[in-house]
Coordinates of C-alpha atoms in Angstrom, one line a residue:
M1 CA 50.3 -73.6 70.3
G2 CA 50.9 -70.4 72.2
G3 CA 48.5 -67.4 71.9
R4 CA 51.1 -65.2 70.2
E5 CA 51.7 -67.8 67.5
R6 CA 47.9 -68.3 66.9
R7 CA 47.4 -64.5 66.6
W8 CA 50.3 -64.3 64.1
R9 CA 48.8 -67.1 62.0
V10 CA 45.4 -65.4 61.9
R11 CA 47.0 -62.2 60.8
E12 CA 48.7 -64.1 58.0
R13 CA 45.3 -65.3 56.6
R14 CA 43.1 -63.3 54.3
W15 CA 39.4 -63.5 53.6
F16 CA 38.5 -64.3 50.0
P17 CA 34.9 -63.9 48.9
A18 CA 33.2 -67.2 48.0
M19 CA 32.5 -68.1 44.4
P20 CA 28.8 -68.4 43.5
G21 CA 27.5 -71.7 44.9
R22 CA 30.5 -72.3 47.2
E23 CA 30.9 -71.7 50.8
R24 CA 33.4 -69.1 52.1
R25 CA 36.8 -70.4 53.1
W26 CA 40.0 -69.3 54.5
F27 CA 43.2 -69.3 52.3
P28 CA 46.7 -68.7 53.5
A29 CA 48.1 -65.5 52.1
M30 CA 50.7 -66.8 49.6
P31 CA 52.3 -64.3 47.2
G32 CA 51.4 -65.1 43.6
R33 CA 49.1 -67.9 44.6
E34 CA 46.3 -66.4 42.5
H35 CA 48.5 -66.0 39.5
R36 CA 50.7 -69.2 39.8
W37 CA 49.5 -70.8 36.6
F38 CA 50.2 -67.7 34.6
L39 CA 53.6 -67.2 36.2
A40 CA 54.4 -70.8 35.3
V41 CA 53.6 -70.1 31.6
L42 CA 55.5 -66.9 31.7
G43 CA 58.5 -68.7 33.2
V44 CA 58.4 -71.3 30.4
G45 CA 58.2 -68.5 27.8
A46 CA 61.2 -66.7 29.4
F47 CA 63.2 -70.0 29.4
L48 CA 62.5 -70.6 25.7
R49 CA 63.7 -67.1 24.9
L50 CA 66.9 -67.6 26.9
V51 CA 67.5 -70.8 24.8
A52 CA 67.0 -68.7 21.7
M53 CA 69.6 -66.1 22.9
L54 CA 72.1 -68.9 23.6
G55 CA 71.4 -70.8 20.4
Y56 CA 71.5 -68.0 17.8
R57 CA 74.0 -65.3 18.5
P58 CA 73.7 -62.3 18.3
A59 CA 70.4 -62.5 16.3
I60 CA 68.9 -63.7 13.0
W61 CA 69.0 -61.5 9.9
F62 CA 66.2 -60.8 7.5
P63 CA 66.6 -59.0 4.2
D64 CA 64.8 -55.9 5.5
S65 CA 67.1 -55.8 8.6
Y66 CA 69.9 -54.1 6.7
T67 CA 67.7 -51.2 5.6
Y68 CA 66.6 -50.6 9.2
V69 CA 70.3 -50.4 10.3
V70 CA 71.2 -47.9 7.6
T71 CA 68.3 -45.6 8.7
A72 CA 69.3 -46.0 12.3
L73 CA 72.9 -44.8 11.7
K74 CA 72.0 -42.4 9.0
P75 CA 68.6 -41.0 10.1
R76 CA 66.5 -40.2 7.0
P77 CA 63.0 -41.3 6.0
D78 CA 63.0 -44.5 4.0
L79 CA 60.9 -44.7 0.8
V80 CA 59.7 -48.2 1.6
R81 CA 59.3 -48.3 5.4
P82 CA 58.8 -45.7 8.1
A83 CA 61.7 -45.2 10.5
G84 CA 60.1 -46.2 13.9
Y85 CA 62.0 -49.5 14.2
S86 CA 65.2 -47.8 13.1
M87 CA 64.7 -45.3 15.9
L88 CA 64.6 -48.2 18.4
L89 CA 67.9 -49.5 16.9
R90 CA 69.4 -46.0 17.3
L91 CA 68.3 -45.8 20.9
L92 CA 70.1 -49.1 21.6
E93 CA 73.1 -48.2 19.4
P94 CA 75.4 -47.2 22.3
L95 CA 75.3 -50.8 23.5
H96 CA 76.9 -51.9 20.1
S97 CA 75.1 -55.2 20.3
F98 CA 72.4 -56.8 18.1
A99 CA 72.1 -59.4 20.9
A100 CA 70.8 -56.5 23.1
V101 CA 68.3 -55.7 20.4
A102 CA 67.1 -59.3 20.3
L103 CA 66.9 -59.3 24.1
V104 CA 64.7 -56.1 24.1
Q105 CA 62.4 -57.8 21.5
H106 CA 62.1 -60.9 23.6
L107 CA 61.2 -58.7 26.6
L108 CA 58.6 -57.0 24.5
G109 CA 57.2 -60.5 23.7
L110 CA 57.0 -61.3 27.4
L111 CA 55.5 -57.9 28.1
A112 CA 52.7 -58.7 25.5
G113 CA 51.8 -61.8 27.4
V114 CA 51.7 -59.9 30.7
L115 CA 49.5 -57.2 29.2
V116 CA 47.0 -59.7 27.8
Y117 CA 46.8 -61.5 31.2
L118 CA 46.5 -58.4 33.4
T119 CA 44.0 -56.8 31.1
A120 CA 41.8 -59.9 31.0
R121 CA 42.0 -60.3 34.8
R122 CA 41.3 -56.6 35.4
L123 CA 38.2 -56.7 33.2
G124 CA 36.8 -59.8 35.0
A125 CA 37.8 -62.7 32.8
P126 CA 37.9 -66.1 34.6
G127 CA 41.4 -67.1 35.8
W128 CA 41.6 -70.0 33.4
A129 CA 40.7 -67.9 30.4
A130 CA 43.1 -65.1 31.4
T131 CA 45.9 -67.6 31.8
A132 CA 45.1 -69.3 28.4
A133 CA 44.9 -66.0 26.5
P134 CA 48.6 -65.2 26.5
V135 CA 49.8 -68.8 25.8
P136 CA 50.2 -68.3 22.0
V137 CA 52.2 -65.1 22.4
L138 CA 54.4 -66.7 25.1
L139 CA 54.9 -70.2 23.8
D140 CA 54.4 -70.2 20.0
A141 CA 57.7 -71.1 18.5
Y142 CA 57.2 -68.8 15.5
Q143 CA 56.5 -65.9 17.8
I144 CA 59.8 -66.6 19.6
Q145 CA 61.6 -66.8 16.3
L146 CA 60.1 -63.6 15.1
E147 CA 61.4 -61.9 18.2
H148 CA 64.9 -63.1 17.4
L149 CA 64.6 -61.6 13.8
L150 CA 65.8 -58.0 13.3
V151 CA 62.4 -56.8 12.0
S152 CA 59.8 -54.3 13.1
D153 CA 56.9 -56.7 13.8
V154 CA 57.5 -57.3 17.5
L155 CA 57.7 -53.6 18.3
F156 CA 54.6 -53.0 16.3
T157 CA 52.7 -55.7 18.1
A158 CA 53.6 -54.3 21.5
L159 CA 52.5 -50.8 20.6
V160 CA 49.2 -51.9 19.1
L161 CA 48.5 -54.2 22.1
G162 CA 49.3 -51.4 24.5
A163 CA 46.8 -49.1 22.7
V164 CA 44.1 -51.8 22.8
C165 CA 44.6 -52.4 26.6
L166 CA 44.2 -48.7 27.2
A167 CA 41.2 -48.5 25.0
V168 CA 39.3 -51.1 27.0
S169 CA 40.4 -49.6 30.4
P170 CA 37.7 -48.3 32.7
R171 CA 39.8 -45.2 33.3
L172 CA 38.5 -43.9 29.9
E173 CA 35.1 -43.4 31.4
G174 CA 34.0 -39.8 32.1
R175 CA 35.9 -36.6 31.6
S176 CA 38.5 -36.9 34.3
R177 CA 42.2 -36.1 33.8
A178 CA 42.9 -39.9 33.8
A179 CA 40.5 -40.3 30.9
V180 CA 42.2 -37.6 28.9
A181 CA 45.7 -39.0 29.7
A182 CA 44.5 -42.5 28.6
A183 CA 43.2 -41.1 25.4
A184 CA 46.4 -39.3 24.7
G185 CA 48.4 -42.4 25.5
I186 CA 46.3 -44.4 23.0
G187 CA 47.1 -41.7 20.4
L188 CA 50.8 -41.7 21.0
L189 CA 51.0 -45.5 20.9
L190 CA 49.1 -45.6 17.6
A191 CA 51.4 -42.9 16.2
A192 CA 54.4 -44.9 17.1
A193 CA 52.8 -48.1 15.6
T194 CA 52.0 -46.2 12.4
L195 CA 55.6 -44.9 12.2
T196 CA 56.8 -48.5 12.7
R197 CA 54.5 -50.1 10.1
T198 CA 52.1 -48.1 7.9
V199 CA 49.4 -50.7 8.5
G200 CA 48.8 -48.9 11.8
L201 CA 47.4 -45.8 10.1
P202 CA 43.8 -47.2 9.5
L203 CA 43.8 -48.3 13.2
I204 CA 43.7 -44.6 14.2
V205 CA 40.2 -44.3 12.6
L206 CA 39.1 -47.6 14.2
F207 CA 40.1 -46.4 17.7
A208 CA 38.4 -43.0 17.2
V209 CA 35.1 -44.8 16.4
W210 CA 35.5 -47.0 19.5
L211 CA 36.2 -44.0 21.8
L212 CA 33.1 -42.2 20.4
Y213 CA 31.1 -45.3 21.1
R214 CA 32.3 -45.7 24.6
A215 CA 31.7 -42.0 25.4
R216 CA 28.2 -42.2 24.0
G217 CA 28.7 -39.2 21.7
R218 CA 31.2 -37.2 23.7
V219 CA 34.1 -36.2 21.5
L220 CA 36.7 -35.2 24.1
A221 CA 38.4 -38.6 24.3
A222 CA 38.3 -39.2 20.6
G223 CA 39.6 -35.7 19.9
V224 CA 42.5 -36.0 22.3
M225 CA 43.4 -39.4 20.8
L226 CA 43.3 -38.1 17.2
A227 CA 45.4 -35.1 18.1
A228 CA 48.0 -37.2 19.9
A229 CA 48.1 -39.7 17.1
M230 CA 48.2 -37.3 14.1
L231 CA 50.6 -34.7 15.3
P232 CA 53.6 -37.1 15.3
V233 CA 52.5 -38.6 12.0
L234 CA 52.2 -35.2 10.4
G235 CA 55.6 -34.2 11.8
Y236 CA 57.1 -37.3 10.2
G237 CA 55.3 -36.4 7.0
A238 CA 56.9 -33.0 7.1
W239 CA 60.3 -34.6 7.5
F240 CA 59.5 -36.9 4.6
Y241 CA 58.4 -34.0 2.4
A242 CA 61.6 -32.0 3.3
T243 CA 63.7 -35.0 2.2
Y244 CA 61.9 -36.1 -1.0
E245 CA 59.5 -33.2 -1.8
R246 CA 56.7 -35.9 -1.7
T247 CA 53.6 -36.1 0.4
G248 CA 53.2 -39.0 2.7
I249 CA 55.2 -41.0 5.2
V250 CA 56.5 -43.6 2.6
G251 CA 56.8 -43.6 -1.1
A252 CA 55.8 -47.1 -2.0
N253 CA 52.0 -47.3 -1.5
G254 CA 51.3 -47.4 -5.2
V255 CA 54.0 -50.0 -5.9
F256 CA 52.8 -52.4 -3.2
L257 CA 49.2 -52.0 -4.4
Y258 CA 50.3 -52.6 -7.9
S259 CA 52.0 -55.9 -6.9
K260 CA 48.7 -56.9 -5.2
T261 CA 46.6 -56.3 -8.3
M262 CA 49.0 -58.3 -10.5
T263 CA 47.5 -61.4 -8.9
F264 CA 44.3 -60.9 -11.0
A265 CA 44.7 -57.8 -13.3
D266 CA 43.7 -58.5 -16.9
C267 CA 44.6 -55.6 -19.2
A268 CA 42.1 -56.9 -21.8
V269 CA 39.4 -56.0 -19.3
M270 CA 41.1 -52.9 -17.9
N271 CA 41.9 -51.3 -21.3
P272 CA 44.6 -49.1 -19.7
P273 CA 46.0 -46.0 -21.5
A274 CA 49.3 -46.4 -23.2
D275 CA 51.5 -45.0 -20.4
V276 CA 49.9 -47.4 -17.9
A277 CA 49.8 -50.4 -20.3
V278 CA 53.6 -50.8 -20.0
L279 CA 53.0 -52.4 -16.6
C280 CA 50.8 -55.2 -18.0
D281 CA 51.8 -58.8 -17.7
P282 CA 50.6 -60.9 -20.7
R283 CA 50.7 -64.1 -18.7
P284 CA 47.4 -65.4 -17.2
P285 CA 47.2 -64.8 -13.4
E286 CA 47.5 -68.5 -12.5
Q287 CA 50.9 -68.5 -14.3
R288 CA 52.3 -65.4 -12.6
P289 CA 54.8 -65.3 -9.7
P290 CA 53.9 -64.2 -6.2
A291 CA 52.9 -60.6 -5.8
Q292 CA 56.3 -59.6 -4.2
E293 CA 58.1 -60.5 -7.3
Y294 CA 56.5 -57.5 -9.1
I295 CA 58.4 -55.2 -6.6
W296 CA 61.8 -56.9 -6.4
S297 CA 62.3 -59.1 -9.4
A298 CA 64.3 -57.8 -12.4
D299 CA 61.7 -59.3 -14.7
S300 CA 58.9 -57.1 -13.3
P301 CA 57.5 -54.6 -15.8
L302 CA 57.8 -52.0 -13.0
V303 CA 61.4 -52.7 -12.2
K304 CA 62.3 -52.5 -15.9
L305 CA 61.3 -48.9 -16.0
P306 CA 64.1 -46.3 -16.0
G307 CA 65.3 -45.2 -12.6
I308 CA 64.7 -46.8 -9.2
T309 CA 61.4 -48.6 -8.5
F310 CA 60.3 -46.1 -5.8
T311 CA 60.6 -42.8 -7.7
E312 CA 57.5 -40.6 -7.4
E313 CA 56.8 -41.2 -11.1
S314 CA 57.0 -45.0 -10.8
D315 CA 54.9 -45.0 -7.6
T316 CA 52.3 -42.8 -9.2
L317 CA 52.1 -44.9 -12.3
A318 CA 51.8 -48.1 -10.3
G319 CA 49.1 -46.5 -8.2
R320 CA 47.1 -45.6 -11.4
F321 CA 47.4 -49.1 -12.7
A322 CA 46.3 -50.6 -9.4
S323 CA 43.3 -48.2 -9.1
L324 CA 42.2 -49.0 -12.6
A325 CA 42.5 -52.8 -12.0
I326 CA 40.4 -52.6 -8.8
W327 CA 37.7 -50.5 -10.4
S328 CA 37.6 -52.6 -13.5
Q329 CA 37.6 -56.0 -11.7
P330 CA 36.2 -55.5 -8.2
L331 CA 35.0 -59.1 -7.9
D332 CA 38.4 -60.4 -8.9
Y333 CA 40.0 -58.1 -6.4
A334 CA 37.7 -59.3 -3.6
G335 CA 38.4 -62.9 -4.6
S336 CA 42.2 -62.3 -4.5
V337 CA 41.9 -60.7 -1.0
L338 CA 39.8 -63.6 0.3
S339 CA 42.0 -66.2 -1.2
E340 CA 45.1 -64.6 0.4
L341 CA 43.3 -64.2 3.7
A342 CA 42.3 -67.9 3.6
R343 CA 46.0 -68.8 3.9
T344 CA 45.9 -67.4 7.4
F345 CA 43.5 -70.1 8.6
R346 CA 45.1 -73.2 7.2
W347 CA 45.9 -76.0 9.6
D348 CA 49.2 -76.7 7.9
R349 CA 51.9 -74.2 7.0
P350 CA 52.8 -74.6 3.4
V351 CA 55.8 -72.8 1.8
Y352 CA 54.7 -69.3 0.7
P353 CA 55.5 -67.0 -1.0
D354 CA 58.7 -68.8 -1.8
A355 CA 61.2 -71.1 -0.1
E356 CA 63.7 -68.3 0.7
I357 CA 61.2 -66.1 2.6
Y358 CA 59.6 -69.1 4.2
G359 CA 63.0 -70.2 5.5
Y360 CA 63.6 -66.9 7.3
Y361 CA 60.7 -67.7 9.6
R362 CA 62.2 -70.9 10.9
F363 CA 65.2 -71.4 13.3
P364 CA 67.9 -72.3 10.8
A365 CA 70.3 -75.2 10.9
Q366 CA 72.8 -73.3 8.9
P367 CA 73.7 -69.6 9.2
P368 CA 71.8 -67.4 6.7
P369 CA 73.9 -66.4 3.7
P370 CA 75.4 -62.9 3.5
P371 CA 73.3 -60.3 1.7
G372 CA 73.6 -60.3 -2.1
R373 CA 71.5 -57.3 -3.2
Y374 CA 73.2 -54.0 -3.4
P375 CA 71.1 -52.1 -0.7
A376 CA 71.6 -55.0 1.7
T377 CA 75.4 -55.1 1.2
V378 CA 75.5 -51.5 2.1
G379 CA 73.4 -52.2 5.1
A380 CA 75.8 -55.0 6.1
E381 CA 78.6 -52.4 6.2
F382 CA 76.5 -50.2 8.5
A383 CA 75.7 -53.2 10.7
H384 CA 79.4 -53.8 11.3
R385 CA 79.7 -50.2 12.4
Y386 CA 76.7 -50.7 14.7
E387 CA 78.0 -53.9 16.2
Q388 CA 81.7 -52.9 16.1
G389 CA 82.4 -56.5 15.4
P390 CA 81.2 -59.5 13.3
I391 CA 77.5 -59.7 12.7
A392 CA 77.1 -63.2 11.2
T393 CA 74.7 -65.4 13.0
V394 CA 76.5 -68.1 15.0
I395 CA 74.5 -71.2 15.7
V396 CA 75.3 -72.9 19.0
E397 CA 74.3 -76.4 19.8
P398 CA 72.5 -78.1 21.5
Y399 CA 70.4 -74.9 22.2
A400 CA 69.6 -74.3 18.5
G401 CA 68.7 -77.9 17.9
L402 CA 66.2 -77.9 20.8
L403 CA 64.5 -74.9 19.3
R404 CA 64.2 -76.5 15.9
I405 CA 62.6 -79.5 17.5
Y406 CA 60.3 -77.3 19.5
Q407 CA 59.3 -75.3 16.4
D408 CA 58.3 -78.5 14.6
M409 CA 55.9 -79.3 17.4
I410 CA 54.6 -76.2 19.1
R411 CA 52.8 -73.5 17.1
L412 CA 49.3 -71.9 16.8
P413 CA 47.6 -73.5 13.7
G414 CA 45.7 -71.1 11.5
T415 CA 42.5 -73.1 12.0
V416 CA 42.7 -72.5 15.8
L417 CA 43.2 -68.8 15.2
L418 CA 40.0 -68.9 13.1
V419 CA 38.1 -70.5 16.0
I420 CA 39.5 -67.9 18.4
L421 CA 38.2 -65.1 16.1
M422 CA 34.8 -66.7 15.6
A423 CA 34.2 -67.5 19.2
P424 CA 33.6 -63.9 20.6
P425 CA 30.7 -62.9 18.3
V426 CA 29.2 -66.4 18.8
L427 CA 29.4 -66.0 22.6
A428 CA 28.0 -62.5 22.4
G429 CA 25.1 -63.9 20.4
V430 CA 24.5 -66.7 22.9
R431 CA 24.5 -64.1 25.7
R432 CA 22.0 -61.9 23.9
W433 CA 19.7 -64.8 23.1
G434 CA 19.8 -66.3 26.6
G435 CA 20.2 -63.3 28.9
R436 CA 16.6 -62.5 29.7
R437 CA 17.5 -60.5 32.7
A438 CA 20.1 -58.4 30.7
R439 CA 17.4 -57.7 28.1
R440 CA 15.1 -56.4 30.8
E441 CA 17.8 -54.2 32.2
R442 CA 18.5 -52.7 28.7
R443 CA 14.9 -52.0 28.2
A444 CA 14.8 -50.1 31.5
G445 CA 17.9 -48.2 30.5
E446 CA 20.0 -49.7 33.3
G447 CA 22.5 -51.1 30.9
V448 CA 23.4 -47.7 29.6
R449 CA 23.7 -46.3 33.1
R450 CA 26.0 -49.1 34.1
W451 CA 28.2 -48.6 31.0
R452 CA 28.7 -44.9 31.8
A453 CA 29.3 -45.7 35.5
G454 CA 32.2 -48.0 34.5
G455 CA 30.8 -51.3 33.3
D456 CA 28.3 -53.8 34.3
G457 CA 28.3 -53.0 38.0
A458 CA 31.4 -54.9 38.9
E459 CA 34.6 -53.2 39.8
G460 CA 37.2 -53.2 37.1
T461 CA 35.0 -53.7 34.1
A462 CA 34.7 -51.8 30.8
G463 CA 31.2 -52.4 29.5
P464 CA 29.5 -55.5 28.1
A465 CA 31.1 -55.1 24.6
A466 CA 34.8 -54.7 25.7
W467 CA 35.7 -57.7 23.5
V468 CA 34.7 -55.7 20.3
M469 CA 37.8 -53.4 20.3
P470 CA 40.5 -56.1 20.4
W471 CA 38.5 -58.3 18.1
A472 CA 38.1 -55.6 15.5
T473 CA 41.8 -54.7 15.8
A474 CA 42.7 -58.4 15.1
V475 CA 40.4 -58.6 12.1
A476 CA 41.9 -55.3 10.7
L477 CA 45.5 -56.5 11.2
L478 CA 44.7 -59.8 9.3
V479 CA 42.7 -58.2 6.5
M480 CA 44.9 -55.2 5.6
P481 CA 48.1 -56.9 4.4
P482 CA 46.2 -59.2 1.8
A483 CA 44.1 -56.2 0.8
V484 CA 47.1 -53.8 0.0
A485 CA 50.0 -56.2 -0.6
Q486 CA 50.0 -59.9 0.0
F487 CA 49.7 -62.5 2.8
D488 CA 52.9 -63.1 4.8
Y489 CA 53.2 -65.4 7.8
R490 CA 54.9 -62.8 10.0
Y491 CA 52.0 -60.4 9.4
V492 CA 49.6 -62.8 11.1
L493 CA 51.4 -62.8 14.5
P494 CA 50.6 -59.2 15.6
A495 CA 46.9 -60.1 15.5
V496 CA 47.2 -63.1 17.7
P497 CA 47.5 -61.5 21.2
V498 CA 44.6 -59.1 20.6
A499 CA 42.5 -61.9 19.2
C500 CA 43.1 -64.0 22.3
L501 CA 42.4 -61.0 24.5
A502 CA 39.0 -60.6 22.7
L503 CA 38.1 -64.2 23.4
A504 CA 39.0 -63.9 27.1
L505 CA 36.8 -60.8 27.4
A506 CA 34.0 -62.5 25.5
I507 CA 34.1 -65.4 27.9
R508 CA 33.9 -62.9 30.8
R509 CA 30.5 -61.8 29.5
A510 CA 29.1 -65.1 28.3
S511 CA 26.1 -66.4 30.1
F512 CA 24.8 -69.9 29.6
K513 CA 22.4 -70.1 32.6
N514 CA 19.3 -68.9 30.9
I515 CA 19.6 -70.7 27.6
P516 CA 16.4 -72.7 27.0

């Protein structure tokens, strides 16, 4: 071998520090070698999404989809849902293709997997943990199917996940311009999430508390974040007020909370005034339909009232009933929330709330029927204008059949999600119990100094409790729907990537060496 060739080969090698307990070794510099397993998972996820695009053209419709399209083509605040997702549809409207919308949603799903992986690696998670963390969001069949539905949940997931990744970033430390810009970015992402799904609004408070904790009492980052989050929300609220002369960003909070309380409300216990008593259901709770039927069914006491369901009068009356039910029966309310939340963690996936809604979350063997309700039929007309052609879902074999088989086999069981949620605090407890050296450092004040310096002393970390923020976000996303409305399978999926990120970060900080 000539000297020039030997020198060239030496230049093509890089020095990688040895892992603890291992000798140093030379590795050839191969692009992507360090990330090859994640890239393989990402490639499989991209392939599955390509099959979905080929098998179900242009996309799969959900009853809410038509309302989003109407708002996109006729911009106006909707009484039931904020207009964030509709604005995405309007942004893509020049393409005149719902297939393009589905493609963007699939790309957002892949982006979510990339964000989880990169954040976990950046904050020091082991390679295997960082690679495993995005597997559910990349390979879960129900996640892929949700991305092919014309609904707001995928956009909401990406926005919340982006905010979480910024919130645990080391660049938030100190008072630099980068920290201020990161705080503003968090606020804008949370504002967009809130204007996509109202469940994002309580997250603004959660993130503000987290930023105050990270800054150890400094309010600059939290103040910038709150301003960036609330200004767009208040602006949308002004638009909503100008349209309906009502305060808020939607006009259905009381209605949805009323439907929630009808799972347990007992008017004999509540003793409501006469004007509120018209919303009572004499049937015992165990004989009542699912909560959503009290919003949409013609037999609902609320729907039977004069006018549309979401008038200010109806929403206020429903809110009064719900408040009285919760105050009169707090234990029944808590039991209802817990029983609905428990559905999240079942190993199986029983039909709920009914066969129709459950069927929308599976890759269908037959095209969904055309809309039957009046608002949806109007939305279908707008959808034809948007697409400038037919909008019916066309099922193409063998691609669709492969996805149906895949969905029967590959999903994240609820019990596994429960383990993912329980593991971070358990690992943190193990570390606190076994980390004698860490306790000595905290007593000496070194732990606080390291936090303010940017972590635990290693480059690219964000403090020993970095897992807390994604974990708390996941818990909030899972608890809020059963608390204010009802459990729904698609409401679970936005919590999965942040829960998996929390586990990867908790593994980063776990220490088992000093356990007696």
